[in-house]
Coordinates of C-alpha atoms in Angstrom, one line a residue:
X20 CA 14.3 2.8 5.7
X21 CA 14.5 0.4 9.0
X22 CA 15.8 3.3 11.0
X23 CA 12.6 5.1 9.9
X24 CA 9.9 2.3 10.5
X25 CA 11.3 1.7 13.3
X26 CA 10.5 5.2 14.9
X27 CA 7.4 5.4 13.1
X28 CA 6.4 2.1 14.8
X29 CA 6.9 3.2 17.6
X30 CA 4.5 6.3 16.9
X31 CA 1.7 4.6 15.9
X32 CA 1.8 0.4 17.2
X33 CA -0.7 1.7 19.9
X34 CA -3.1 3.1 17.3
X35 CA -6.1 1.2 15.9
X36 CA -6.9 1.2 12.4
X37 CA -9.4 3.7 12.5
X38 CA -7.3 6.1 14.3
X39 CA -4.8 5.5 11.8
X40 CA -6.7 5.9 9.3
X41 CA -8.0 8.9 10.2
X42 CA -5.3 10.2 10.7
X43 CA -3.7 10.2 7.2
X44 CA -7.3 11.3 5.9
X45 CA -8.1 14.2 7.9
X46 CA -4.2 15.2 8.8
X47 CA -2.1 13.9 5.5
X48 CA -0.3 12.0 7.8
X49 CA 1.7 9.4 5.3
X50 CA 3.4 8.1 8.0
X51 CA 0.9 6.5 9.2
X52 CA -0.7 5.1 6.0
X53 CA 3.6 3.6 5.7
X54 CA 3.3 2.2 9.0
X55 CA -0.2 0.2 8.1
X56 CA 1.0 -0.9 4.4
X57 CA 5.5 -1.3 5.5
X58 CA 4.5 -2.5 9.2
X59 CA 1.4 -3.8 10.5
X60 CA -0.2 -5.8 7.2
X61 CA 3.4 -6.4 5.7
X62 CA 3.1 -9.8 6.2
X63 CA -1.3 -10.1 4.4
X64 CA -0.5 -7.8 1.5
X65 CA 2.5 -10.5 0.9
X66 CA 0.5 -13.5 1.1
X67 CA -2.0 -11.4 -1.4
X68 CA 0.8 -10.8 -3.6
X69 CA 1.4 -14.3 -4.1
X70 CA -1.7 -15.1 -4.3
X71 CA -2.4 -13.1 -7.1
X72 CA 1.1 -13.9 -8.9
X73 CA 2.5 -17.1 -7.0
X74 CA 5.5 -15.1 -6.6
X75 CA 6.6 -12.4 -4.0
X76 CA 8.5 -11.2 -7.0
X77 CA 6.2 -8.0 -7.5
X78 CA 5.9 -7.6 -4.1
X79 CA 7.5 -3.5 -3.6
X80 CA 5.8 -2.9 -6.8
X81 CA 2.5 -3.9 -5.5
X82 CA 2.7 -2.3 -2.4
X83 CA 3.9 0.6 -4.3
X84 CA 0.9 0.3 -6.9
X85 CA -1.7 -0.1 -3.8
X86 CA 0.0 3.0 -2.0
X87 CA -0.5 5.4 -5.0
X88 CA -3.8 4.1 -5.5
X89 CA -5.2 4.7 -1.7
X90 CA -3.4 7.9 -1.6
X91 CA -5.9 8.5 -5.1
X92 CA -5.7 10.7 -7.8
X93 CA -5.6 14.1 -6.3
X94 CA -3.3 12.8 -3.5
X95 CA -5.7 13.4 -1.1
X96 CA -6.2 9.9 0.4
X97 CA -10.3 10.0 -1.3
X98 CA -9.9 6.1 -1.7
X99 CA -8.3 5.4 2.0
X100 CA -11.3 7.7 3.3
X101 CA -14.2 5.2 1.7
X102 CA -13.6 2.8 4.9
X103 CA -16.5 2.7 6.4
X104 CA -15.8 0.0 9.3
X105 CA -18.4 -2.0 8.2
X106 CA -15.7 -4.7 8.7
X107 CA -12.1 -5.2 9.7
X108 CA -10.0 -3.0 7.9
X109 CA -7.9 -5.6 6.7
X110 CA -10.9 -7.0 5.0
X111 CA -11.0 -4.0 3.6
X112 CA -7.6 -3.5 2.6
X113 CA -7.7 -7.3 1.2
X114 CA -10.4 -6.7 -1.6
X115 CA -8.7 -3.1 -2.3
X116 CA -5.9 -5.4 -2.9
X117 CA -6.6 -8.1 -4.2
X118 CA -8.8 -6.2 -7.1
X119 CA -5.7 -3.7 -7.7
X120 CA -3.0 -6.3 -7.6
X121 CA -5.4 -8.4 -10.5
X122 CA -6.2 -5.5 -12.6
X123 CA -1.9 -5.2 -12.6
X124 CA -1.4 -8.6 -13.4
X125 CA -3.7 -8.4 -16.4
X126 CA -1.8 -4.9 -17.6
X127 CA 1.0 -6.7 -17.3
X128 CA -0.1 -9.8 -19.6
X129 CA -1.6 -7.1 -22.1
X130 CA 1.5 -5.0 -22.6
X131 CA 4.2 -7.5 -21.9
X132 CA 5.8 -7.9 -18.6
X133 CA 9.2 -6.4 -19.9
X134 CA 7.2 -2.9 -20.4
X135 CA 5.4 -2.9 -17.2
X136 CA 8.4 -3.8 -15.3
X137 CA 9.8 -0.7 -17.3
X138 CA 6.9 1.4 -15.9
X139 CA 6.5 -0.3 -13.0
X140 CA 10.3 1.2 -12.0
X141 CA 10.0 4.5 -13.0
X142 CA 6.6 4.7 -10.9
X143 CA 8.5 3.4 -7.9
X144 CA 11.4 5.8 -8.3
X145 CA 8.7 8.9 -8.2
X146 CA 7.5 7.5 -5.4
X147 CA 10.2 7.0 -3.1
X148 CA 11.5 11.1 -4.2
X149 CA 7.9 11.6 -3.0
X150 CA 8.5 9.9 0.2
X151 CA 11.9 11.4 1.3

């Protein structure tokens, strides 16, 4: 995986948001959407992981969680495409977040964390065959 954001970096560090953006919307391009989420706002969507658990324990799962929800139901990046650039798109990204990551951690209080870790895992595991 470091081999592969590392290359990918170097594809898109030049790229604003927007282009970015627009490029997984209009093109499918998932790089791109990994290099935003793996690369360029590792470090925010951490600190809003711990924010919303106090813990970086959840952290894969979350950005896991918050890749499959901007890539949307019919994987065709619909949710990604509402950025409007009103504002920054790490504003953005940070309420997506933020809501997603809370709606989780209730799910996860409702059912038990034991069973969500359980389906938290074999989310993540289709996800990473989707990604190869």
């Amino acid at each position: 995986m470091k081999l592969r954001l590392i290359t990918i970096r170097q594809r898109y560090s030049e790229k604003s948001d927007q282009e970015l953006i627009d490029l997984v919307v209009q093109h499918g391009d998932e790089d791109a959407v990994l290099y935003l989420l793996y690369d360029r706002y590792s470090r925010s969507i951490k600190a809003w992981v711990w924010q919303c658990f106090n813990s970086d324990f959840y952290l894969e799962d979350m950005r896991n969680s918050l890749y499959i929800h901007l890539k949307g139901k019919k994987s065709n990046w619909q949710p990604l495409g509402t950025f409007r650039n009103e504002s920054s798109f790490e504003t953005w990204l940070k309420t997506v977040s933020i809501r997603l990551f809370l709606d989780k951690r209730d799910d996860m209080l409702g059912m038990g964390i034991s069973k969500w870790l359980e389906l938290a895992t074999m989310s993540c595991q289709n996800l990473k065959r989707n990604i190869r």
